[in-house]
C-alpha cells in the first residue's frame, strides 16, 4: 500500500487522504477512537497500563502457540541440498548482534567507570591543594596579626613627619623600642629609644587616671586583677573582648551588666601606686629662702579597697570615646598648624639665605556631625584646611579663617542650630562663649593630623620634581593630590572690618586660662561666676 501510494500523483494522494480523514472522523463519532485531552493524568496512566497488559498477553499467547505448533509438528526430512551448518538464521543473527552490542556497552561502561575514578583522583588532588592553600593563608593572616600585636606591645610609633627610614627602597615610619634586644626582635625600622624621644607633654589628669594604666598595673602587681592594661579591662566588659560602640556606651543588652572580675583580696591590706602631683617646696637660692613649685611622681600608699573604688569610678569615663552630638549640633576642632616653608625642586646655593623662600600659614580643622539619634548615630567627619599668605595668628585673622569654614558647615548641616568650637585655647588667640578647650598638655589632636598631611603631600610633590614656591603653587598641589581634604584660600579683604569690631570691644582677655578647668555660673540671688 505504501509503495502504491508513493507512485500516485498529487491529485490521487489528496483523494486518498480525504477518504482517510472521513474514515477517522466516523470512527471518532462511533467512539472507537479515544482522546486523552479530557482525561486526568491518573486515568491516562491507567489506560496505558491496561493497553500494555493487553499487548503482553497477546505476545505471550503468540509465543505459546508457536511452541505448541513446534512440539506437535514432526521434523521435516533433510532436503538434498548442500550443508547449511555455517549459515545463520535470522534469529541467530539478531542474537549475535544483540550480544555484540551488549559487549560494546559493557566495555563503554567499564571505560566510563575508569574515567570517573580518574576524575575523582584529580578532584581529590585539587581539593587537597585548595585545602593546603587555605591553611597557608590562615597561617599568613595569623602571622600578620601576631606581628601587629607584637609591634603594638613592644614598640611605640613616632608620629613626626620626618622620622622615616629607607632601606632597599622600602620606606618605614620609625618605631621606638620599649625594651632591649635581649627580649625583643628588632626589624630595621625599629630603633633604640633615646632620652630625647621621651613623651614630655603628657596630661597630669590622664596620667593619674586609670587611662594610663597606673592603677591597673598596681592592682595586677598585688594579684587583685589579672589584666595588664586599662584597655584589657575595657575589653573584658565588652562582647567577645572587642571594642564595640554599643558595648563601650554600656547600652548593649548582652554585656551592659558585666562587672570587673576580681581575685580574692583583703580590703584593709595596703597597696602602693604612683601618681603625678604638684607641690611647693622651700629651696635656698643665692643665700635666700624661696618657695619653688615642683611636679614630681610620688608613690602613694593606700588600701586595696580605695584603689579598687578608684578603678570603678574612672573606668566609665575611659569607655566614652565620642561626644554625644545631636542632629542639630556640630563640633568644630580647630588649630593652627606649623607654617609651611615654600620650596623648589632644585635650588641654587644663595636661595638658602635671607628671605628667598616665603612661608604660608595653615589653619586646619575637623568638623564632626551626625544625622541620627543614639544609639544608631554615625559620626561623620570633614577635614578642612585654610591657607593664607599672612602669618598672623591673632583673633582678627582667626575670624578671617573661620568665615569660609562657617559657610561650608552651613552647607553640610543646613539644620544646625548649635556649633561647638574646640581649641587648645591660648590666651591671645581663641576664646569661646561655652568652655570647650582641650586640657593642658594634651598634645596632638585631629587638626594636627590635617596639617601634617598637608605638609607631607607638599614635600612629596617637591621631591617628585614640582615647585611649591608660592601660595598659588601650594593651592594647585593640594587640589591635585589631596582629594579627601577641602582647601580654601584666605585673603586680607575682611581684616579692616573685623579689626574695627575688635577695637570697639571692651572685653579683656584672661591671663590665667591654663589654671582654669571649668566655669560654674550661680544666678539664684547674687549672680556670681566661679572659676
Short mmCIF file of C-alpha atoms in Angstrom, two decimals:
data_model
loop_
_atom_site.label_atom_id
_atom_site.label_comp_id
_atom_site.label_asym_id
_atom_site.label_seq_id
_atom_site.Cartn_x
_atom_site.Cartn_y
_atom_site.Cartn_z
CA UNK A 1 0.00 0.00 0.00
CA UNK A 2 2.81 2.40 0.90
CA UNK A 3 4.59 1.72 -2.40
CA UNK A 4 1.36 2.10 -4.36
CA UNK A 5 0.66 5.43 -2.65
CA UNK A 6 4.22 6.58 -3.42
CA UNK A 7 3.55 6.00 -7.15
CA UNK A 8 0.38 8.12 -7.13
CA UNK A 9 0.24 11.67 -8.35
CA UNK A 10 -0.71 14.57 -6.10
CA UNK A 11 -4.43 14.54 -7.05
CA UNK A 12 -4.78 10.83 -6.24
CA UNK A 13 -2.89 11.28 -2.94
CA UNK A 14 -5.25 14.12 -1.98
CA UNK A 15 -8.29 11.90 -2.70
CA UNK A 16 -6.84 9.06 -0.57
CA UNK A 17 -6.03 11.43 2.32
CA UNK A 18 -9.58 12.81 2.20
CA UNK A 19 -11.01 9.27 2.49
CA UNK A 20 -8.66 8.59 5.43
CA UNK A 21 -9.88 11.70 7.22
CA UNK A 22 -13.54 10.74 6.67
CA UNK A 23 -12.83 7.25 8.00
CA UNK A 24 -11.07 8.69 11.06
CA UNK A 25 -13.96 11.06 11.78
CA UNK A 26 -16.54 8.23 11.55
CA UNK A 27 -14.53 6.08 13.98
CA UNK A 28 -14.21 9.01 16.33
CA UNK A 29 -18.01 9.62 16.21
CA UNK A 30 -18.70 5.95 16.97
CA UNK A 31 -16.35 6.10 19.94
CA UNK A 32 -13.78 3.70 18.53
CA UNK A 33 -11.00 6.31 18.98
CA UNK A 34 -10.43 7.75 22.41
CA UNK A 35 -8.73 11.06 23.04
CA UNK A 36 -6.57 11.80 26.07
CA UNK A 37 -7.37 15.51 26.12
CA UNK A 38 -10.25 15.30 28.60
CA UNK A 39 -8.72 12.71 30.88
CA UNK A 40 -6.77 13.33 34.03
CA UNK A 41 -3.17 12.17 34.37
CA UNK A 42 -4.15 9.29 36.64
CA UNK A 43 -6.79 7.99 34.17
CA UNK A 44 -4.29 8.26 31.32
CA UNK A 45 -1.74 6.17 33.21
CA UNK A 46 -4.44 3.59 33.99
CA UNK A 47 -5.36 3.39 30.30
CA UNK A 48 -1.69 2.92 29.38
CA UNK A 49 -1.33 0.10 31.91
CA UNK A 50 -4.38 -1.71 30.53
CA UNK A 51 -3.15 -1.45 26.95
CA UNK A 52 0.34 -2.59 27.93
CA UNK A 53 -1.10 -5.60 29.79
CA UNK A 54 -3.28 -6.47 26.80
CA UNK A 55 -0.26 -6.31 24.46
CA UNK A 56 1.83 -8.50 26.76
CA UNK A 57 -0.98 -11.07 26.90
CA UNK A 58 -1.15 -11.16 23.10
CA UNK A 59 2.62 -11.66 22.84
CA UNK A 60 2.52 -14.48 25.42
CA UNK A 61 -0.33 -16.17 23.55
CA UNK A 62 1.58 -15.99 20.26
CA UNK A 63 4.67 -17.44 21.92
CA UNK A 64 2.69 -20.33 23.44
CA UNK A 65 1.02 -21.01 20.09
CA UNK A 66 4.41 -21.12 18.32
CA UNK A 67 5.78 -23.56 20.93
CA UNK A 68 2.70 -25.77 20.67
CA UNK A 69 2.95 -25.91 16.87
CA UNK A 70 6.66 -26.69 17.07
CA UNK A 71 6.05 -29.55 19.55
CA UNK A 72 3.22 -31.16 17.54
CA UNK A 73 4.86 -30.85 14.13
CA UNK A 74 7.09 -33.81 13.09
CA UNK A 75 10.61 -32.94 11.98
CA UNK A 76 10.95 -32.49 8.23
CA UNK A 77 13.29 -34.72 6.26
CA UNK A 78 16.52 -33.07 5.23
CA UNK A 79 16.41 -31.77 1.69
CA UNK A 80 19.05 -32.85 -0.76
CA UNK A 81 20.95 -29.64 -0.66
CA UNK A 82 24.41 -28.53 0.37
CA UNK A 83 25.16 -28.24 4.13
CA UNK A 84 23.80 -25.14 5.83
CA UNK A 85 25.68 -25.59 9.14
CA UNK A 86 27.78 -22.48 8.51
CA UNK A 87 24.78 -20.28 7.82
CA UNK A 88 22.77 -18.47 10.46
CA UNK A 89 19.11 -17.99 10.68
CA UNK A 90 17.68 -14.54 11.11
CA UNK A 91 17.07 -15.23 14.81
CA UNK A 92 20.67 -16.23 15.42
CA UNK A 93 21.90 -13.15 13.57
CA UNK A 94 19.73 -10.95 15.79
CA UNK A 95 21.07 -12.66 18.91
CA UNK A 96 24.65 -12.20 17.72
CA UNK A 97 24.04 -8.52 17.04
CA UNK A 98 22.44 -8.09 20.48
CA UNK A 99 25.36 -9.87 22.17
CA UNK A 100 27.83 -7.71 20.28
CA UNK A 101 26.02 -4.53 21.32
CA UNK A 102 25.86 -5.78 24.89
CA UNK A 103 29.60 -6.39 24.95
CA UNK A 104 30.21 -2.92 23.47
CA UNK A 105 28.00 -1.31 26.12
CA UNK A 106 29.83 -3.26 28.83
CA UNK A 107 33.19 -2.05 27.53
CA UNK A 108 31.84 1.51 27.41
CA UNK A 109 30.59 1.25 31.00
CA UNK A 110 34.00 -0.01 32.15
CA UNK A 111 35.67 2.90 30.32
CA UNK A 112 33.30 5.42 31.92
CA UNK A 113 33.90 3.94 35.37
CA UNK A 114 37.65 4.23 34.81
CA UNK A 115 37.28 7.85 33.74
CA UNK A 116 35.13 8.59 36.80
CA UNK A 117 37.80 7.08 39.07
CA UNK A 118 40.49 9.15 37.37
CA UNK A 119 38.34 12.28 37.66
CA UNK A 120 37.76 11.59 41.36
CA UNK A 121 41.51 11.31 41.85
CA UNK A 122 42.03 14.65 40.08
CA UNK A 123 39.28 16.26 42.15
CA UNK A 124 40.86 14.89 45.31
CA UNK A 125 44.22 16.33 44.25
CA UNK A 126 42.80 19.80 43.61
CA UNK A 127 40.66 19.61 46.76
CA UNK A 128 43.77 18.88 48.83
CA UNK A 129 45.62 21.68 47.03
CA UNK A 130 42.84 24.15 47.91
CA UNK A 131 42.88 22.93 51.49
CA UNK A 132 46.65 23.44 51.74
CA UNK A 133 46.35 26.95 50.25
CA UNK A 134 43.59 27.86 52.70
CA UNK A 135 45.69 26.59 55.59
CA UNK A 136 48.67 28.57 54.31
CA UNK A 137 46.55 31.71 54.01
CA UNK A 138 45.22 31.27 57.55
CA UNK A 139 48.77 30.90 58.85
CA UNK A 140 49.91 34.04 56.97
CA UNK A 141 46.97 36.04 58.34
CA UNK A 142 47.68 34.69 61.81
CA UNK A 143 51.36 35.64 61.45
CA UNK A 144 50.42 39.17 60.33
CA UNK A 145 48.04 39.51 63.27
CA UNK A 146 50.67 38.24 65.69
CA UNK A 147 53.23 40.62 64.20
CA UNK A 148 50.88 43.57 64.68
CA UNK A 149 50.22 42.51 68.26
CA UNK A 150 53.94 42.14 68.95
CA UNK A 151 54.64 45.57 67.43
CA UNK A 152 51.87 47.11 69.49
CA UNK A 153 53.21 45.52 72.68
CA UNK A 154 56.94 46.05 72.18
CA UNK A 155 57.15 49.28 70.17
CA UNK A 156 55.84 52.81 70.11
CA UNK A 157 55.22 54.68 66.88
CA UNK A 158 56.87 58.02 66.23
CA UNK A 159 54.28 60.44 64.82
CA UNK A 160 56.66 63.07 63.48
CA UNK A 161 56.59 63.66 59.76
CA UNK A 162 60.31 63.41 59.09
CA UNK A 163 61.02 60.36 61.29
CA UNK A 164 61.40 57.87 58.42
CA UNK A 165 63.99 55.26 57.48
CA UNK A 166 64.55 53.83 54.00
CA UNK A 167 66.41 50.64 53.18
CA UNK A 168 66.38 48.86 49.81
CA UNK A 169 63.72 51.34 48.61
CA UNK A 170 61.47 50.29 51.49
CA UNK A 171 60.33 53.33 53.48
CA UNK A 172 59.07 52.79 57.02
CA UNK A 173 57.94 55.04 59.85
CA UNK A 174 60.37 54.89 62.76
CA UNK A 175 59.14 52.93 65.78
CA UNK A 176 60.77 53.11 69.21
CA UNK A 177 61.58 50.00 71.24
CA UNK A 178 60.11 49.57 74.68
CA UNK A 179 62.77 47.09 75.81
CA UNK A 180 66.25 45.77 74.93
CA UNK A 181 67.13 43.26 72.23
CA UNK A 182 67.53 40.61 74.92
CA UNK A 183 63.73 40.38 75.00
CA UNK A 184 62.66 41.79 71.63
CA UNK A 185 63.25 41.16 67.95
CA UNK A 186 64.11 44.38 66.15
CA UNK A 187 63.37 44.97 62.43
CA UNK A 188 65.48 47.61 60.72
CA UNK A 189 62.87 50.38 61.06
CA UNK A 190 62.65 49.92 64.84
CA UNK A 191 65.41 51.94 66.51
CA UNK A 192 66.64 52.18 70.08
CA UNK A 193 64.92 54.59 72.39
CA UNK A 194 66.72 57.81 73.19
CA UNK A 195 66.29 60.23 76.02
CA UNK A 196 65.13 62.86 73.53
CA UNK A 197 62.32 60.58 72.32
CA UNK A 198 60.54 60.58 75.68
CA UNK A 199 56.98 61.84 75.78
CA UNK A 200 57.25 65.02 77.84
CA UNK A 201 53.89 66.64 77.04
CA UNK A 202 51.52 64.37 78.94
CA UNK A 203 48.37 65.47 80.75
CA UNK A 204 48.52 65.15 84.54
CA UNK A 205 44.82 64.30 84.79
CA UNK A 206 45.04 61.44 82.32
CA UNK A 207 48.37 60.24 83.72
CA UNK A 208 46.96 59.91 87.23
CA UNK A 209 43.70 58.45 85.98
CA UNK A 210 43.09 54.81 85.16
CA UNK A 211 43.57 55.62 81.47
CA UNK A 212 47.35 55.45 81.78
CA UNK A 213 47.29 52.01 83.46
CA UNK A 214 48.97 53.19 86.69
CA UNK A 215 46.05 51.98 88.77
CA UNK A 216 45.61 48.73 86.81
CA UNK A 217 49.30 47.87 86.98
CA UNK A 218 49.33 48.34 90.74
CA UNK A 219 46.30 46.06 91.14
CA UNK A 220 47.83 43.45 88.85
CA UNK A 221 51.07 43.53 90.82
CA UNK A 222 49.05 42.92 94.01
CA UNK A 223 47.33 39.93 92.31
CA UNK A 224 43.91 41.59 92.59
CA UNK A 225 43.36 41.85 88.83
CA UNK A 226 44.51 39.59 86.02
CA UNK A 227 44.54 42.41 83.45
CA UNK A 228 47.69 44.24 82.43
CA UNK A 229 46.26 47.43 80.93
CA UNK A 230 43.13 49.55 81.12
CA UNK A 231 42.29 48.51 77.55
CA UNK A 232 42.18 44.87 78.65
CA UNK A 233 39.80 45.83 81.46
CA UNK A 234 37.51 47.62 78.99
CA UNK A 235 37.63 44.66 76.59
CA UNK A 236 36.59 42.26 79.35
CA UNK A 237 33.39 44.29 79.78
CA UNK A 238 32.51 44.10 76.05
CA UNK A 239 31.10 41.31 73.90
CA UNK A 240 33.76 38.89 72.60
CA UNK A 241 36.52 41.12 74.02
CA UNK A 242 36.14 43.66 71.19
CA UNK A 243 35.64 47.43 71.30
CA UNK A 244 32.06 47.77 70.08
CA UNK A 245 30.33 51.17 70.09
CA UNK A 246 27.24 49.96 71.99
CA UNK A 247 29.31 47.89 74.39
CA UNK A 248 31.54 50.85 75.25
CA UNK A 249 28.48 53.02 75.91
CA UNK A 250 27.06 50.28 78.17
CA UNK A 251 23.81 50.09 76.19
CA UNK A 252 24.36 46.59 74.77
CA UNK A 253 21.73 44.21 76.18
CA UNK A 254 24.23 41.34 76.35
CA UNK A 255 27.10 42.97 78.27
CA UNK A 256 25.68 46.08 79.96
CA UNK A 257 25.58 44.25 83.33
CA UNK A 258 29.12 42.86 83.17
CA UNK A 259 31.40 43.70 86.07
CA UNK A 260 35.17 43.65 86.55
CA UNK A 261 36.33 40.26 87.80
CA UNK A 262 38.50 40.50 90.93
CA UNK A 263 40.54 37.89 92.69
CA UNK A 264 40.04 37.36 96.40
CA UNK A 265 41.79 40.09 98.38
CA UNK A 266 41.84 41.69 101.80
CA UNK A 267 40.20 45.12 101.65
CA UNK A 268 42.29 46.50 104.51
CA UNK A 269 45.69 45.50 103.13
CA UNK A 270 47.93 48.33 101.98
CA UNK A 271 48.96 48.86 98.36
CA UNK A 272 51.20 51.39 96.64
CA UNK A 273 50.84 53.08 93.26
CA UNK A 274 52.35 56.10 91.53
CA UNK A 275 50.81 59.43 90.63
CA UNK A 276 51.91 62.88 89.48
CA UNK A 277 51.47 65.81 91.86
CA UNK A 278 52.49 69.46 92.00
CA UNK A 279 53.67 70.77 95.36
CA UNK A 280 55.59 73.71 96.77
CA UNK A 281 59.00 73.27 98.41
CA UNK A 282 61.37 75.63 100.14
CA UNK A 283 64.78 76.00 98.50
CA UNK A 284 67.86 78.12 99.15
CA UNK A 285 68.77 80.26 96.16
CA UNK A 286 71.60 82.80 96.46
CA UNK A 287 71.52 82.59 100.26
CA UNK A 288 67.82 83.34 100.26
CA UNK A 289 64.95 81.06 101.06
CA UNK A 290 62.36 80.84 98.29
CA UNK A 291 59.30 78.74 97.54
CA UNK A 292 59.56 76.62 94.38
CA UNK A 293 56.75 74.73 92.64
CA UNK A 294 57.76 71.22 91.54
CA UNK A 295 55.93 68.49 89.62
CA UNK A 296 57.05 65.06 90.76
CA UNK A 297 55.89 61.48 90.54
CA UNK A 298 55.30 60.22 94.05
CA UNK A 299 54.44 56.82 95.45
CA UNK A 300 51.10 56.77 97.25
CA UNK A 301 50.19 54.19 99.88
CA UNK A 302 46.52 53.32 100.27
CA UNK A 303 44.23 50.33 100.87
CA UNK A 304 43.11 47.77 98.32
CA UNK A 305 39.50 48.85 98.73
CA UNK A 306 40.26 52.51 97.95
CA UNK A 307 42.25 51.69 94.83
CA UNK A 308 39.55 49.34 93.52
CA UNK A 309 36.96 52.08 94.07
CA UNK A 310 39.18 54.49 92.14
CA UNK A 311 39.29 51.99 89.27
CA UNK A 312 35.50 51.62 89.19
CA UNK A 313 34.93 55.38 89.27
CA UNK A 314 37.43 56.13 86.48
CA UNK A 315 36.56 53.34 84.04
CA UNK A 316 33.19 54.73 82.75
CA UNK A 317 34.98 57.90 81.63
CA UNK A 318 37.55 55.78 79.81
CA UNK A 319 34.86 53.86 77.92
CA UNK A 320 33.22 57.01 76.48
CA UNK A 321 35.12 57.55 73.24
CA UNK A 322 32.91 60.01 71.34
CA UNK A 323 30.81 63.08 72.11
CA UNK A 324 27.04 62.76 72.23
CA UNK A 325 26.15 65.02 69.33
CA UNK A 326 22.55 65.58 68.30
CA UNK A 327 21.46 66.06 64.64
CA UNK A 328 21.15 69.85 65.15
CA UNK A 329 24.60 70.11 66.78
CA UNK A 330 28.11 70.17 65.36
CA UNK A 331 31.66 70.15 66.70
CA UNK A 332 34.48 72.09 65.03
CA UNK A 333 38.00 71.25 66.23
CA UNK A 334 40.43 73.97 65.10
CA UNK A 335 44.12 74.68 65.49
CA UNK A 336 46.96 76.40 63.65
CA UNK A 337 49.49 74.03 62.10
CA UNK A 338 53.16 74.74 61.51
CA UNK A 339 53.76 77.30 58.77
CA UNK A 340 54.74 75.68 55.50
CA UNK A 341 58.13 76.70 54.11
CA UNK A 342 57.87 77.01 50.34
CA UNK A 343 60.44 75.01 48.38
CA UNK A 344 61.79 74.46 44.88
CA UNK A 345 62.56 71.04 43.44
CA UNK A 346 66.11 72.29 42.74
CA UNK A 347 67.65 75.41 44.29
CA UNK A 348 70.78 77.46 43.86
CA UNK A 349 73.02 77.98 46.86
CA UNK A 350 72.04 81.60 47.51
CA UNK A 351 68.35 80.62 47.74
CA UNK A 352 69.03 79.28 51.24
CA UNK A 353 69.93 82.71 52.60
CA UNK A 354 67.69 85.61 53.55
CA UNK A 355 64.02 85.64 52.78
CA UNK A 356 64.18 83.99 49.37
CA UNK A 357 61.58 81.39 50.34
CA UNK A 358 58.26 82.52 51.73
CA UNK A 359 56.07 80.90 54.37
CA UNK A 360 52.35 80.17 54.33
CA UNK A 361 50.00 79.97 57.31
CA UNK A 362 47.91 76.77 57.64
CA UNK A 363 44.74 76.75 59.74
CA UNK A 364 43.46 73.17 59.94
CA UNK A 365 40.18 71.93 61.37
CA UNK A 366 37.97 68.83 61.56
CA UNK A 367 34.16 69.13 61.61
CA UNK A 368 32.05 66.42 63.31
CA UNK A 369 28.32 65.98 62.76
CA UNK A 370 25.68 63.26 62.83
CA UNK A 371 22.29 62.65 61.18
CA UNK A 372 20.81 60.09 63.57
CA UNK A 373 19.87 59.85 67.20
CA UNK A 374 21.57 57.48 69.67
CA UNK A 375 22.27 54.56 69.55
CA UNK A 376 22.20 54.34 65.73
CA UNK A 377 24.04 57.60 65.14
CA UNK A 378 27.06 57.57 62.89
CA UNK A 379 29.63 60.31 63.46
CA UNK A 380 30.77 61.90 60.18
CA UNK A 381 33.94 63.93 59.80
CA UNK A 382 35.01 66.60 57.31
CA UNK A 383 38.64 67.74 57.15
CA UNK A 384 39.23 71.34 56.06
CA UNK A 385 42.36 73.49 55.77
CA UNK A 386 42.57 77.23 55.06
CA UNK A 387 45.75 78.73 53.59
CA UNK A 388 46.89 82.34 53.90
CA UNK A 389 49.97 84.33 52.95
CA UNK A 390 49.55 86.41 56.11
CA UNK A 391 51.30 84.76 59.08
CA UNK A 392 49.23 86.49 61.77
CA UNK A 393 47.68 84.17 64.38
CA UNK A 394 45.77 86.78 66.35
CA UNK A 395 41.97 86.85 66.96
CA UNK A 396 41.38 89.04 63.90
CA UNK A 397 42.86 86.57 61.48
CA UNK A 398 41.27 83.64 63.30
CA UNK A 399 37.90 85.22 62.45
CA UNK A 400 39.03 85.57 58.83
CA UNK A 401 39.97 81.88 58.73
CA UNK A 402 36.64 80.87 60.29
CA UNK A 403 34.44 82.65 57.72
CA UNK A 404 34.74 80.06 54.88
CA UNK A 405 34.51 77.27 57.47
CA UNK A 406 31.16 78.53 58.75
CA UNK A 407 29.76 78.79 55.20
CA UNK A 408 30.87 75.22 54.48
CA UNK A 409 29.38 73.94 57.77
CA UNK A 410 26.05 75.51 56.84
CA UNK A 411 26.14 73.60 53.53
CA UNK A 412 26.99 70.29 55.24
CA UNK A 413 24.43 70.68 58.07
CA UNK A 414 21.66 73.08 56.95
CA UNK A 415 19.58 72.32 60.09
CA UNK A 416 22.38 73.06 62.56
CA UNK A 417 21.44 75.40 65.40
CA UNK A 418 24.36 74.91 67.81
CA UNK A 419 28.06 74.74 66.92
CA UNK A 420 30.70 73.78 69.48
CA UNK A 421 34.20 75.05 68.68
CA UNK A 422 37.02 73.11 70.33
CA UNK A 423 40.51 74.60 70.61
CA UNK A 424 43.59 74.40 72.79
CA UNK A 425 42.61 77.88 73.97
CA UNK A 426 45.76 80.03 74.10
CA UNK A 427 45.23 83.28 75.95
CA UNK A 428 45.99 85.52 72.97
CA UNK A 429 44.00 83.68 70.30
CA UNK A 430 40.76 81.76 70.73
CA UNK A 431 38.03 82.31 73.31
CA UNK A 432 34.56 80.76 73.09
CA UNK A 433 31.33 81.56 74.90
CA UNK A 434 30.97 77.95 76.11
CA UNK A 435 34.00 76.35 77.75
CA UNK A 436 35.31 73.97 75.05
CA UNK A 437 39.09 73.71 75.42
CA UNK A 438 41.32 70.69 75.44
CA UNK A 439 43.10 70.12 78.74
CA UNK A 440 46.64 71.44 79.05
CA UNK A 441 49.33 69.02 77.98
CA UNK A 442 47.05 67.05 75.69
CA UNK A 443 49.49 67.30 72.82
CA UNK A 444 48.37 66.40 69.30
CA UNK A 445 44.78 66.44 68.07
CA UNK A 446 42.85 65.78 64.87
CA UNK A 447 43.73 69.18 63.26
CA UNK A 448 47.43 68.42 63.75
CA UNK A 449 46.93 65.34 61.57
CA UNK A 450 45.35 67.50 58.85
CA UNK A 451 48.30 69.92 58.97
CA UNK A 452 50.79 67.06 58.89
CA UNK A 453 49.01 65.60 55.85
CA UNK A 454 49.24 68.95 54.01
CA UNK A 455 52.96 69.34 54.81
CA UNK A 456 53.75 65.76 53.79
CA UNK A 457 51.85 65.97 50.48
CA UNK A 458 53.58 69.21 49.52
CA UNK A 459 57.02 67.84 50.45
CA UNK A 460 56.34 64.69 48.41
CA UNK A 461 55.33 66.82 45.43
CA UNK A 462 58.59 68.79 45.73
CA UNK A 463 60.54 65.53 45.95
CA UNK A 464 58.86 64.42 42.68
CA UNK A 465 60.26 67.45 40.83
CA UNK A 466 57.48 70.02 41.22
CA UNK A 467 57.88 73.51 42.67
CA UNK A 468 55.78 74.64 45.64
CA UNK A 469 57.24 78.12 45.86
CA UNK A 470 54.20 80.31 46.44
CA UNK A 471 50.60 80.47 47.56
CA UNK A 472 49.29 79.54 44.09
CA UNK A 473 51.71 76.63 43.80
CA UNK A 474 50.61 75.19 47.14
CA UNK A 475 46.91 75.53 46.30
CA UNK A 476 47.44 73.80 42.95
CA UNK A 477 49.45 71.00 44.55
CA UNK A 478 46.81 70.31 47.23
CA UNK A 479 43.88 70.36 44.81
CA UNK A 480 45.64 67.83 42.56
CA UNK A 481 46.98 65.44 45.20
CA UNK A 482 44.64 65.73 48.20
CA UNK A 483 41.13 64.69 47.16
CA UNK A 484 39.81 63.93 50.65
CA UNK A 485 40.73 67.32 52.10
CA UNK A 486 38.87 70.57 51.44
CA UNK A 487 41.21 73.54 50.82
CA UNK A 488 40.19 77.21 50.98
CA UNK A 489 42.29 80.30 50.29
CA UNK A 490 42.19 83.35 52.58
CA UNK A 491 42.70 86.99 51.56
CA UNK A 492 43.01 90.18 53.64
CA UNK A 493 39.89 91.96 52.37
CA UNK A 494 37.85 91.42 55.57
CA UNK A 495 40.65 92.28 58.00
CA UNK A 496 39.82 96.04 58.42
CA UNK A 497 36.15 95.31 59.13
CA UNK A 498 36.91 92.69 61.79
CA UNK A 499 39.67 94.86 63.27
CA UNK A 500 37.26 97.76 63.74
CA UNK A 501 34.79 95.49 65.56
CA UNK A 502 37.53 94.22 67.84
CA UNK A 503 38.77 97.73 68.61
CA UNK A 504 35.32 98.73 69.84
CA UNK A 505 35.12 95.72 72.17
CA UNK A 506 35.76 96.30 75.88
CA UNK A 507 36.28 92.60 76.72
CA UNK A 508 39.64 91.92 78.31
CA UNK A 509 41.49 88.63 77.75
CA UNK A 510 42.03 86.24 80.65
CA UNK A 511 45.67 85.63 81.57
CA UNK A 512 45.16 82.51 83.71
CA UNK A 513 43.37 80.16 81.32
CA UNK A 514 45.87 77.34 81.91
CA UNK A 515 44.85 77.21 85.57
CA UNK A 516 41.11 77.10 84.79
CA UNK A 517 39.41 73.72 84.31
CA UNK A 518 35.78 74.83 84.24
CA UNK A 519 33.27 77.61 84.93
CA UNK A 520 30.17 77.46 87.17
CA UNK A 521 27.56 80.23 86.97
CA UNK A 522 25.31 80.77 90.01
CA UNK A 523 22.38 83.15 89.41
CA UNK A 524 19.90 82.48 92.22
CA UNK A 525 20.18 85.54 94.48
CA UNK A 526 23.54 87.13 93.79
CA UNK A 527 24.88 86.38 90.28
CA UNK A 528 28.42 85.10 90.54
CA UNK A 529 30.95 83.21 88.44
CA UNK A 530 33.19 80.56 89.99
CA UNK A 531 36.35 79.58 88.07
#
